[in-house]
Amino acid sequence: MNDNKAVEIWLRMYEGQHVHARHHEVLRTQSTNLIVLISAALLALSGSQTGHLDGSIIGAFIIVVNLYGLLMSLKHYERSRLHASVGAEYRNVISDNTAIGGQHLDNIRTMAHQSHKPMLGIQKLRAFVLWVGLHILLLLIGLFLAFA
């Protein structure tokens, strides 16, 4: 097998992992949107005068739904990171075996990351913390409703 064919195979394997990682991020987004929608509807129901359900029942359901959403979000994050890590290893192989103009892919990527870091100063804030934080906030609102 020639080198170009080998790099092509590694590239396809990398792309497959990237697609799987993105798929889990999309699933996390969709499931979180559904949980937030359900929680918002329940909060609206608890605030309406026509609701006949006790606030503690609504609060308990919000708690359960957001615990589930929290776990689902973390699981999709874990799966996304798995595929990203495997893809990164494939990318390293591609970078080690190809150079354009004497530059390896990982060198260019590292330089781009370094130039991006000072942009907003929030590069250390992990996106999954914000996703998880949303479920925790809604869970706390549910606790307040259940025990207020």
C-alpha positions as a Python dict, from the first residue, in 0.01 Angstrom:
ca = {
    (1, 'M'): (0, 0, 0),
    (2, 'N'): (141, 340, -91),
    (3, 'D'): (164, 630, 154),
    (4, 'N'): (-115, 830, -10),
    (5, 'K'): (-356, 538, 22),
    (6, 'A'): (-258, 487, 387),
    (7, 'V'): (-313, 856, 467),
    (8, 'E'): (-649, 838, 289),
    (9, 'I'): (-752, 546, 512),
    (10, 'W'): (-641, 730, 827),
    (11, 'L'): (-827, 1038, 708),
    (12, 'R'): (-1152, 841, 663),
    (13, 'M'): (-1112, 692, 1011),
    (14, 'Y'): (-1053, 1041, 1154),
    (15, 'E'): (-1360, 1178, 977),
    (16, 'G'): (-1573, 892, 1111),
    (17, 'Q'): (-1472, 972, 1468),
    (18, 'H'): (-1535, 1342, 1410),
    (19, 'V'): (-1886, 1267, 1278),
    (20, 'H'): (-1962, 1050, 1582),
    (21, 'A'): (-1836, 1319, 1822),
    (22, 'R'): (-2051, 1581, 1654),
    (23, 'H'): (-2351, 1345, 1660),
    (24, 'H'): (-2326, 1312, 2039),
    (25, 'E'): (-2306, 1691, 2073),
    (26, 'V'): (-2622, 1724, 1862),
    (27, 'L'): (-2796, 1460, 2075),
    (28, 'R'): (-2691, 1644, 2390),
    (29, 'T'): (-2828, 1970, 2253),
    (30, 'Q'): (-3158, 1815, 2151),
    (31, 'S'): (-3208, 1628, 2477),
    (32, 'T'): (-3123, 1938, 2681),
    (33, 'N'): (-3366, 2145, 2475),
    (34, 'L'): (-3639, 1889, 2543),
    (35, 'I'): (-3567, 1886, 2918),
    (36, 'V'): (-3566, 2267, 2933),
    (37, 'L'): (-3894, 2278, 2738),
    (38, 'I'): (-4058, 2027, 2973),
    (39, 'S'): (-3926, 2216, 3277),
    (40, 'A'): (-4050, 2550, 3141),
    (41, 'A'): (-4395, 2406, 3074),
    (42, 'L'): (-4410, 2263, 3426),
    (43, 'L'): (-4298, 2595, 3575),
    (44, 'A'): (-4567, 2774, 3374),
    (45, 'L'): (-4823, 2521, 3498),
    (46, 'S'): (-4717, 2574, 3858),
    (47, 'G'): (-4752, 2949, 3819),
    (48, 'S'): (-5094, 2941, 3656),
    (49, 'Q'): (-5408, 2983, 3858),
    (50, 'T'): (-5583, 2703, 3667),
    (51, 'G'): (-5334, 2432, 3760),
    (52, 'H'): (-5478, 2175, 3997),
    (53, 'L'): (-5151, 1999, 4068),
    (54, 'D'): (-4970, 2057, 4393),
    (55, 'G'): (-4644, 2251, 4353),
    (56, 'S'): (-4454, 1975, 4528),
    (57, 'I'): (-4559, 1722, 4263),
    (58, 'I'): (-4452, 1955, 3983),
    (59, 'G'): (-4128, 2029, 4166),
    (60, 'A'): (-4057, 1659, 4213),
    (61, 'F'): (-4114, 1594, 3843),
    (62, 'I'): (-3882, 1883, 3750),
    (63, 'I'): (-3618, 1730, 3979),
    (64, 'V'): (-3650, 1385, 3819),
    (65, 'V'): (-3652, 1520, 3464),
    (66, 'N'): (-3343, 1732, 3524),
    (67, 'L'): (-3153, 1454, 3701),
    (68, 'Y'): (-3216, 1245, 3392),
    (69, 'G'): (-3115, 1537, 3168),
    (70, 'L'): (-2798, 1592, 3370),
    (71, 'L'): (-2696, 1227, 3340),
    (72, 'M'): (-2781, 1218, 2971),
    (73, 'S'): (-2581, 1535, 2907),
    (74, 'L'): (-2279, 1394, 3090),
    (75, 'K'): (-2306, 1064, 2902),
    (76, 'H'): (-2321, 1234, 2563),
    (77, 'Y'): (-2026, 1451, 2665),
    (78, 'E'): (-1829, 1139, 2764),
    (79, 'R'): (-1908, 969, 2432),
    (80, 'S'): (-1823, 1284, 2239),
    (81, 'R'): (-1487, 1310, 2416),
    (82, 'L'): (-1418, 941, 2345),
    (83, 'H'): (-1467, 991, 1972),
    (84, 'A'): (-1270, 1318, 1980),
    (85, 'S'): (-980, 1144, 2157),
    (86, 'V'): (-973, 856, 1911),
    (87, 'G'): (-997, 1105, 1625),
    (88, 'A'): (-708, 1304, 1771),
    (89, 'E'): (-492, 993, 1765),
    (90, 'Y'): (-580, 938, 1400),
    (91, 'R'): (-504, 1306, 1331),
    (92, 'N'): (-163, 1263, 1497),
    (93, 'V'): (-84, 971, 1265),
    (94, 'I'): (-191, 1179, 964),
    (95, 'S'): (19, 1474, 1084),
    (96, 'D'): (324, 1256, 1144),
    (97, 'N'): (300, 1109, 794),
    (98, 'T'): (224, 1420, 592),
    (99, 'A'): (383, 1759, 561),
    (100, 'I'): (293, 2043, 328),
    (101, 'G'): (569, 2294, 274),
    (102, 'G'): (758, 2142, 566),
    (103, 'Q'): (466, 2206, 804),
    (104, 'H'): (287, 1928, 987),
    (105, 'L'): (-85, 1953, 1057),
    (106, 'D'): (-41, 1947, 1435),
    (107, 'N'): (211, 2235, 1427),
    (108, 'I'): (-36, 2455, 1242),
    (109, 'R'): (-315, 2350, 1478),
    (110, 'T'): (-103, 2430, 1784),
    (111, 'M'): (-19, 2776, 1647),
    (112, 'A'): (-388, 2845, 1578),
    (113, 'H'): (-482, 2742, 1933),
    (114, 'Q'): (-213, 2968, 2078),
    (115, 'S'): (-336, 3269, 1878),
    (116, 'H'): (-696, 3198, 1982),
    (117, 'K'): (-634, 3177, 2358),
    (118, 'P'): (-620, 3550, 2440),
    (119, 'M'): (-939, 3632, 2246),
    (120, 'L'): (-1199, 3631, 2526),
    (121, 'G'): (-1013, 3496, 2826),
    (122, 'I'): (-1267, 3219, 2880),
    (123, 'Q'): (-1080, 2935, 2706),
    (124, 'K'): (-1053, 2740, 3032),
    (125, 'L'): (-1430, 2743, 3088),
    (126, 'R'): (-1553, 2405, 2968),
    (127, 'A'): (-1879, 2404, 2770),
    (128, 'F'): (-2002, 2092, 2949),
    (129, 'V'): (-1998, 2289, 3276),
    (130, 'L'): (-2250, 2531, 3127),
    (131, 'W'): (-2468, 2245, 2999),
    (132, 'V'): (-2459, 2073, 3338),
    (133, 'G'): (-2515, 2404, 3515),
    (134, 'L'): (-2842, 2453, 3329),
    (135, 'H'): (-2974, 2120, 3457),
    (136, 'I'): (-2854, 2196, 3809),
    (137, 'L'): (-3027, 2535, 3804),
    (138, 'L'): (-3355, 2379, 3692),
    (139, 'L'): (-3312, 2102, 3947),
    (140, 'L'): (-3271, 2364, 4222),
    (141, 'I'): (-3586, 2540, 4103),
    (142, 'G'): (-3762, 2203, 4125),
    (143, 'L'): (-3632, 2156, 4479),
    (144, 'F'): (-3765, 2498, 4572),
    (145, 'L'): (-4108, 2413, 4430),
    (146, 'A'): (-4114, 2071, 4593),
    (147, 'F'): (-4024, 2191, 4940),
    (148, 'A'): (-4151, 2549, 4952),
}
